Coordinates of C-alpha atoms and ligand atoms in Angstrom, one line a residue:
Chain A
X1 CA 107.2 387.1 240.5
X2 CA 106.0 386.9 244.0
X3 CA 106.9 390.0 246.3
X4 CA 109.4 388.9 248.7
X5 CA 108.9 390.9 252.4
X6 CA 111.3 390.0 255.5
X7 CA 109.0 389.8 258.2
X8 CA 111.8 389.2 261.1
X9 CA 115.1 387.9 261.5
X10 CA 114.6 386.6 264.6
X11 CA 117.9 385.6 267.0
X12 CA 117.2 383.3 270.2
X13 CA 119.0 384.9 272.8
X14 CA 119.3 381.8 274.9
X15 CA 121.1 380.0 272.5
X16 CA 123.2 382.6 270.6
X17 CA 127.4 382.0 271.9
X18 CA 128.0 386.0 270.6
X19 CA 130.3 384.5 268.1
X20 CA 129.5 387.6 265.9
X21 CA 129.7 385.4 262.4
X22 CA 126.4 387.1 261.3
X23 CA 127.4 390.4 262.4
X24 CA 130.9 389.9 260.7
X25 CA 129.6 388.2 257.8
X26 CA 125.9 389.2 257.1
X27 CA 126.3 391.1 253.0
X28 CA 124.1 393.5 253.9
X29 CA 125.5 394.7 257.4
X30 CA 122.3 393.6 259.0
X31 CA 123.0 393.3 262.5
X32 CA 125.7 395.2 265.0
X33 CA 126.7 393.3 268.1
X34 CA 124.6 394.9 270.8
X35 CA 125.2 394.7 274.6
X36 CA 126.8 391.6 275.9
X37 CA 128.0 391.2 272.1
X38 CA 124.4 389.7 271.1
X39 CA 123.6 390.4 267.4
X40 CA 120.7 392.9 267.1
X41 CA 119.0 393.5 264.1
X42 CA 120.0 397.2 263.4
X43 CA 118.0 397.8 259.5
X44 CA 115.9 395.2 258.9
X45 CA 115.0 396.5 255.5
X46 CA 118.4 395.9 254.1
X47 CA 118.2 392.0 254.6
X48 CA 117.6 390.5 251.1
X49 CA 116.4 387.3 252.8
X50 CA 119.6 385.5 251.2
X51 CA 120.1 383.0 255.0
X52 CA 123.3 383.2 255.1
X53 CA 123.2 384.3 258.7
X54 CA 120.9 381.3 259.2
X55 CA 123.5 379.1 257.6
X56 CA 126.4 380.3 259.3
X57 CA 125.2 380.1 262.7
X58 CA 127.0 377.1 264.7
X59 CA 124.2 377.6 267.2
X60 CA 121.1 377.5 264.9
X61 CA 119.9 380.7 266.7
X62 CA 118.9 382.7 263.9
X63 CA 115.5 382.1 261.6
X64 CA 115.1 384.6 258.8
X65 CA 111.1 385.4 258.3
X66 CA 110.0 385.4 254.6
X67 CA 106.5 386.2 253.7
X68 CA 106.3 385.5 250.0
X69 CA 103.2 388.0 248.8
Chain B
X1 CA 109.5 369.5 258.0
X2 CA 111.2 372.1 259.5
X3 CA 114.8 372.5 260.4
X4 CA 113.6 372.3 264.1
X5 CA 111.7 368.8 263.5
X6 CA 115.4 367.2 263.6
X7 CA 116.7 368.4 266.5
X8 CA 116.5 367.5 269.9
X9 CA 115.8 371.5 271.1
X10 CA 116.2 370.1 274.7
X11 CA 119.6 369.5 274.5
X12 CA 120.3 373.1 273.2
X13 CA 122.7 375.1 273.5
X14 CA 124.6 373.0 272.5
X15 CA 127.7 371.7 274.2
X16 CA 130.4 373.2 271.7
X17 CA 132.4 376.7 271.9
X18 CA 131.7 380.2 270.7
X19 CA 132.1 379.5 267.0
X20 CA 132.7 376.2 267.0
X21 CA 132.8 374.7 263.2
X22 CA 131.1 371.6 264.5
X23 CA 127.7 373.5 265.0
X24 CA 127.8 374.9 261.1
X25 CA 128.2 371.8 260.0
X26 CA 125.7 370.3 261.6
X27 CA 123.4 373.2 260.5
X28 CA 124.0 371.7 257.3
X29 CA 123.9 368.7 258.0
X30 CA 120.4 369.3 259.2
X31 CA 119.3 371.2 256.0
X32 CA 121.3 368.4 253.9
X33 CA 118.5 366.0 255.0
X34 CA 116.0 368.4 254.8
X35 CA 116.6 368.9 251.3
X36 CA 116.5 365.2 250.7
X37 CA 113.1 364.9 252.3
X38 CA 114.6 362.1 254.6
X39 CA 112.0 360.6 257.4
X40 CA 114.1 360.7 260.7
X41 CA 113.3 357.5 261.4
X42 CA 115.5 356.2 258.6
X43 CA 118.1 357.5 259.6
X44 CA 120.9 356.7 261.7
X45 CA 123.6 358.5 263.3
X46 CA 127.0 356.8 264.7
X47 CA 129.5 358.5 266.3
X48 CA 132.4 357.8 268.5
X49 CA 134.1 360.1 270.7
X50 CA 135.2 363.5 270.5
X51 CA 134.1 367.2 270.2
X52 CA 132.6 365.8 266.6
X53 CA 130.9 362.8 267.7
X54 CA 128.9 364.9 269.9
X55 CA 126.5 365.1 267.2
X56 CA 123.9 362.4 267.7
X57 CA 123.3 363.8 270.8
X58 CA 121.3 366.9 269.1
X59 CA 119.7 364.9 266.0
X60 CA 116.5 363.3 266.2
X61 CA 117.1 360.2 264.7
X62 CA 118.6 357.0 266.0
X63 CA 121.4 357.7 267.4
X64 CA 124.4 355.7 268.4
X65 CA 127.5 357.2 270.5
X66 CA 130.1 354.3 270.8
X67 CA 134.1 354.2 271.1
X68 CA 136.5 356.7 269.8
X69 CA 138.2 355.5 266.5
X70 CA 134.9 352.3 266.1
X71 CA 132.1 354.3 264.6
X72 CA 132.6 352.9 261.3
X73 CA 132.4 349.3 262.8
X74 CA 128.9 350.3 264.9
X75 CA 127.8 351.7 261.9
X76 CA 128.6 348.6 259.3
X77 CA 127.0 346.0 261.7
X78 CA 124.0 348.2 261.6
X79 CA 123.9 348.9 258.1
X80 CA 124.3 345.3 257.2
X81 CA 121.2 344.2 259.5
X82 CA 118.9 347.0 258.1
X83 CA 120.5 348.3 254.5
X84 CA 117.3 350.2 253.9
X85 CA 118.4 352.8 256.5
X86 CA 120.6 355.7 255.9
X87 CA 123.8 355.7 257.9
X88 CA 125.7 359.0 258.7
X89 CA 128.6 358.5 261.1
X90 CA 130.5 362.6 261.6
X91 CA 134.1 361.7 263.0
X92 CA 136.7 363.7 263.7
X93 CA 139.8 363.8 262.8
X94 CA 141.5 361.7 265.2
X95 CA 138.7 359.5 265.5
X96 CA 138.9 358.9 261.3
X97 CA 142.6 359.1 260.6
X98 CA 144.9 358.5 264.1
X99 CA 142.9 355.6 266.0
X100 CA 140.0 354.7 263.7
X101 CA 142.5 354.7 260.7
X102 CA 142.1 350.9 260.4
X103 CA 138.5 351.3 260.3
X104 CA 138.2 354.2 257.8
X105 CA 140.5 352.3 255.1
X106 CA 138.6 349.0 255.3
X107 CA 135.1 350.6 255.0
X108 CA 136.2 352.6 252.4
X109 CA 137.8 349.3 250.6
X110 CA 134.0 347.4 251.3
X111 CA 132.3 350.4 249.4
X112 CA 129.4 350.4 252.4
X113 CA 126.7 352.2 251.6
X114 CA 127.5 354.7 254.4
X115 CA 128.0 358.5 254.5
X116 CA 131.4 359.5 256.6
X117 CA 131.4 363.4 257.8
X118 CA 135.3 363.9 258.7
X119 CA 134.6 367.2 260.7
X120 CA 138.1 368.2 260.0
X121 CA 139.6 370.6 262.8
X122 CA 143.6 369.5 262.5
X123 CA 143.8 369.2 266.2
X124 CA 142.2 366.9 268.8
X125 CA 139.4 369.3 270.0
X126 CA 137.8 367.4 273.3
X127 CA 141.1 366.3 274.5
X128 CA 142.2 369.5 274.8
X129 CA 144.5 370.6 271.7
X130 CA 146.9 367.4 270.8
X131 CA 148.2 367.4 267.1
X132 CA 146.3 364.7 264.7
X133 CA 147.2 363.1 261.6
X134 CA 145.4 366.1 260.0
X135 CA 147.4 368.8 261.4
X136 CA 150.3 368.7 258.7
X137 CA 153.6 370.0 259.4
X138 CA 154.4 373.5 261.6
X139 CA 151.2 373.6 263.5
X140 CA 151.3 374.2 267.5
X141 CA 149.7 371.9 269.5
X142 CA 150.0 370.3 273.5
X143 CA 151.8 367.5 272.2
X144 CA 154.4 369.7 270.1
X145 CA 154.9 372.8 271.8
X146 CA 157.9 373.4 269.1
X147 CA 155.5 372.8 266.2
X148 CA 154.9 369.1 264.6
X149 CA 157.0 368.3 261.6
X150 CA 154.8 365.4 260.1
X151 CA 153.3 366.2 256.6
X152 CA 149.4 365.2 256.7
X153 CA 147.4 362.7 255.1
X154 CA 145.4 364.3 252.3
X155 CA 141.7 363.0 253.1
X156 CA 140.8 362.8 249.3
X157 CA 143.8 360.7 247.9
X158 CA 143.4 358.4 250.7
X159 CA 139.7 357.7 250.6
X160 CA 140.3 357.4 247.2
X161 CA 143.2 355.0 247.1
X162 CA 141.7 352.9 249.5
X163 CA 138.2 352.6 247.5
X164 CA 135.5 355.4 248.5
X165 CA 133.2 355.7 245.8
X166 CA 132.5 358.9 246.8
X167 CA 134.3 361.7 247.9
X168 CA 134.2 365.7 248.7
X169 CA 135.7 368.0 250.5
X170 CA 133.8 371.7 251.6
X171 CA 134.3 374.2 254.6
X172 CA 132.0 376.0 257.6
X173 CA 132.8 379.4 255.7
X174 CA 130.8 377.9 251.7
X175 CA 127.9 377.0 253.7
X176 CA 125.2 376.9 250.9
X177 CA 127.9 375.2 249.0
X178 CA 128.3 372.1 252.0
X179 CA 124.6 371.5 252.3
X180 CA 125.0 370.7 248.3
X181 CA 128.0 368.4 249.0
X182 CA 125.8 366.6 251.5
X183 CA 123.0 366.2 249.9
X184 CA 125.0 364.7 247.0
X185 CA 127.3 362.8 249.5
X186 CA 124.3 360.8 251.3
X187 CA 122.2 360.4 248.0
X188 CA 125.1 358.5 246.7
X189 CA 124.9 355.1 246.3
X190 CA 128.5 353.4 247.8
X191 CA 131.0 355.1 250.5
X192 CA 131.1 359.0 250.8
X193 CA 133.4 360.5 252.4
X194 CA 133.1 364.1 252.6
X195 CA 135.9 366.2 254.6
X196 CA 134.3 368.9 256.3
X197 CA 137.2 371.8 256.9
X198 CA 135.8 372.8 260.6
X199 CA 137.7 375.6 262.8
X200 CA 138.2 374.9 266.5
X201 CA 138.9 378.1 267.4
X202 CA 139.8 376.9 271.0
X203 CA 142.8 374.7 270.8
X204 CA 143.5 375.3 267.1
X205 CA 142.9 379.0 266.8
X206 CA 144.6 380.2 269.6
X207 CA 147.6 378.3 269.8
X208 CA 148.0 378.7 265.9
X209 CA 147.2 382.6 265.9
X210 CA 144.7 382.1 263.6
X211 CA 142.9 384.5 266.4
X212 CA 138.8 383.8 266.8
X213 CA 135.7 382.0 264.9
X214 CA 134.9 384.8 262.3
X215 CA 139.3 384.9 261.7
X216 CA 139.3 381.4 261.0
X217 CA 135.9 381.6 258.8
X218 CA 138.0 384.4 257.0
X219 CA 141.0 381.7 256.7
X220 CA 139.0 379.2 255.0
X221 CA 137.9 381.8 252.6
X222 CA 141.3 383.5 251.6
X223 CA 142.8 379.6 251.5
X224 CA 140.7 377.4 249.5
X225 CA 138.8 377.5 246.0
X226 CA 136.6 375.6 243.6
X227 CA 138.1 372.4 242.5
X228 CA 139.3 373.2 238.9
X229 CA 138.6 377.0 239.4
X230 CA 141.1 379.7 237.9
X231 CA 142.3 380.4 241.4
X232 CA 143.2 376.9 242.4
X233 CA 145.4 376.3 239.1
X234 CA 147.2 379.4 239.7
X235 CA 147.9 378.9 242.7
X236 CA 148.7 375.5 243.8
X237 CA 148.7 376.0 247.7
X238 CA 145.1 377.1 248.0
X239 CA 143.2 374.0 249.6
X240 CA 140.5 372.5 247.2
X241 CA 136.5 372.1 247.5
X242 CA 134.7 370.1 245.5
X243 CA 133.5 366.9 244.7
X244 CA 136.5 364.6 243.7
X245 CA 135.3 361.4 242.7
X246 CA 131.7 360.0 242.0
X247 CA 132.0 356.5 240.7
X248 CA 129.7 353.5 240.5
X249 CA 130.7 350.7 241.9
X250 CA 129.4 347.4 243.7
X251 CA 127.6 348.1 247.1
X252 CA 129.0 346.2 249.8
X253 CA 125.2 345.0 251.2
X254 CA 124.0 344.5 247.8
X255 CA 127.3 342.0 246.8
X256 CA 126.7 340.2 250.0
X257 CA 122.7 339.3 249.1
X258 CA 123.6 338.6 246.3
X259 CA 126.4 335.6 247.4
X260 CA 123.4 334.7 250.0
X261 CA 120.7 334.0 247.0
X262 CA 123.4 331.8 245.4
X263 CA 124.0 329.9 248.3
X264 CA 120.2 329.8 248.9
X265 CA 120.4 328.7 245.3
X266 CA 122.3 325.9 246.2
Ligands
LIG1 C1 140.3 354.4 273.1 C2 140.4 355.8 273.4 N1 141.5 356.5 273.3 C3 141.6 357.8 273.6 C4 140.5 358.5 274.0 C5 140.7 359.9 274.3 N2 140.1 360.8 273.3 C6 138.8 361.2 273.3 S1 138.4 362.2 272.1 C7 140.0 362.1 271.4 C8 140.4 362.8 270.1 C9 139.4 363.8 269.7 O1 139.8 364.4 268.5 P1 139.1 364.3 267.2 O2 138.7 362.9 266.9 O3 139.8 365.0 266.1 O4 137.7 365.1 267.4 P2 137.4 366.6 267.8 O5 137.2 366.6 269.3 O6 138.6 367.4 267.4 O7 136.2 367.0 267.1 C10 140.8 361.3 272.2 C11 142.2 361.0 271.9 C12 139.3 357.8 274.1 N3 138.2 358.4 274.5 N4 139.2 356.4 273.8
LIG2 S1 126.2 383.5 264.4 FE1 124.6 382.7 265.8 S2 125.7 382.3 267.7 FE2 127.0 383.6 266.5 S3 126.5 385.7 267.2 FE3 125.2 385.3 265.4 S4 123.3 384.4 266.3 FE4 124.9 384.3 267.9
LIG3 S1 119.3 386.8 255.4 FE1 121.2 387.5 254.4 S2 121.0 389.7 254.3 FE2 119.4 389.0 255.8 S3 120.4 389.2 257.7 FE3 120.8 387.1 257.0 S4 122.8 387.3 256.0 FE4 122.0 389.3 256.2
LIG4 S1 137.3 372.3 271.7 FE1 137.3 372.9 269.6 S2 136.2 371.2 268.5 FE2 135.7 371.1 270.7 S3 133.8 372.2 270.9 FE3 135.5 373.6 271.4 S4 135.9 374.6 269.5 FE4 134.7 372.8 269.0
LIG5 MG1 139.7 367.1 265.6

């Protein structure tokens, strides 16, 4: 089995509405809403790469990095 | 390709509200097609108006935004000139079930190889909050301050009844779940509808107090289950997901070459 790393998960500010879906909904408590409610990415090394975020997002603002090793 | 290879990133953001159901769906719309390896050039959106039929304007395929309630009639003409394309056509409620009614019943009667997204948000969303045929009885809307009284059609039975070959129903909240209904909706060979259960938190959340986007996400997942599951037999009022029927029948394109080569035939 190939190692699985998270390189990033990435969020585009510019697009992002601060809904707060991925930091409500993310199983791995991922992000916290940061100032002016955009998501930041507080413990990247919890993320099990699962998307979810990705999915979730109405404003396809967030791409999850995976580098398979 | 890449999720970003569909889109038309100019246009973004996008033109719908914080947490608007319409953008998850079309997040799986987009990964729906991605899945199926689909060239964008064979593919063909039609719309008509609304919040929903906003749509084309993000996708990068060919895209048609016509007349609220007529998308199904753009998109048989075009699907009858050129069957080898694929035809998607997301409507919402209104647009599918009040003024497009007519429309939705007939296609669904002609088995047209077409896929129909009914972004279902109970309410008229661009409008500005009036009730739909959707919204079912004790729901607030501009239109009935007092609550509505009307029971709603059930999207299922009716597509159904009136011929779909194919038909499902999922919600923004089972996200990895919808992309699988899509994918399976526009592979199918005949009619699909699949009902897409899509919050508006601006004219349905707030007037409904069903509060904000991540509320109503919670909604959909405290109110539905898996067609057939445990939960949904024990407990009848729990909205279902799944795929309801998956038939074979005559294609509408295919029947009508085929009474051309008789008539060719002489
Ligand atoms: C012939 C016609 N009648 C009425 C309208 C006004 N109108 C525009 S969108 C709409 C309803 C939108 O509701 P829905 O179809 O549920 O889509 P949503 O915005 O909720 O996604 C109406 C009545 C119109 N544009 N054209
Ligand atoms: S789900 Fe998307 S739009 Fe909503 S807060 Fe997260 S990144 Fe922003
Ligand atoms: S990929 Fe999964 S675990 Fe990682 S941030 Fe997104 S939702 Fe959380
Ligand atoms: S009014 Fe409702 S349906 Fe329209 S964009 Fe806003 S949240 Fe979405
Ligand atoms: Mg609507």
């Amino acid at each position: 089995m190939p190692k699985r790393t998270i390189a990033d998960v990435r969020i585009n500010s510019l697009w992002c509405k601060r809904c707060g879906i991925c930091v409500h909904f993310c199983p791995r408590e991922v992000f916290v809403s940061g100032e002016d409610n955009l998501p930041r990415v507080r413990a990247l090394d919890r993320c099990t790469g699962c998307r979810l975020c990705e999915y979730w997002c109405p404003d396809l603002a967030i791409e999850v990095l995976i580098d398979d090793e | 390709m890449a999720l970003q290879d569909y889109i038309r990133s100019r246009f973004f953001p996008h033109i719908w509200c914080v947490g608007c159901g319409h953008g998850t769906a079309l997040n799986a719309l987009l990964r729906a097609v991605e899945t199926l390896g689909l060239d964008p050039s064979d593919i063909v959106m039609v719309s008509g108006i609304g919040c929903s039929s906003r749509m084309p304007g993000y996708v990068d395929f060919h895209t048609l935004h016509t007349l609220h309630g007529r998308a199904l009639a753009f998109a048989t003409g075009t699907k009858m000139s050129k069957p080898e394309l694929t035809v998607l056509v997301p409507m919402g409620d209104g647009d599918a079930l009040a003024i497009g009614g007519n429309h939705f019943i007939h296609a669904c009667r002609r088995n047209i190889d077409i896929t129909a997204i009914v972004l279902n948000n109970r309410i008229y969303g661009m409008t500005g909050g009036q009730f739909s045929p959707l919204s079912g009885p004790g729901v607030v809307a501009t239109t009935a301050p007092y609550s509505t009284y009307d029971p709603a059609f059930d999207v299922m039975r009716l597509a159904v009844g009136a011929g779909a070959s194919f038909a499902a129903r999922g919600s923004t909240y089972h996200v990895v779940e919808l992309q699988q209904l899509l994918v399976k909706a526009i592979s199918h060979k005949g009619f699909s509808v699949i009902e897409v259960l899509s919050p508006c938190p601006t004219h349905f959340g707030r007037r409904n107090q069903q509060g904000d986007s991540v509320e109503m996400l919670e909604w959909l997942k405290a109110n539905t289950a898996k067609l057939g599951s445990k939960a949904a037999e024990e407990n009848p009022e729990l909205i279902t997901r799944g795929i309801f029927v998956e038939d074979e029948r005559p294609e509408y394109c295919e029947q009508y070459e085929r009474i051309l080569e008789q008539a060719r035939e002489g």
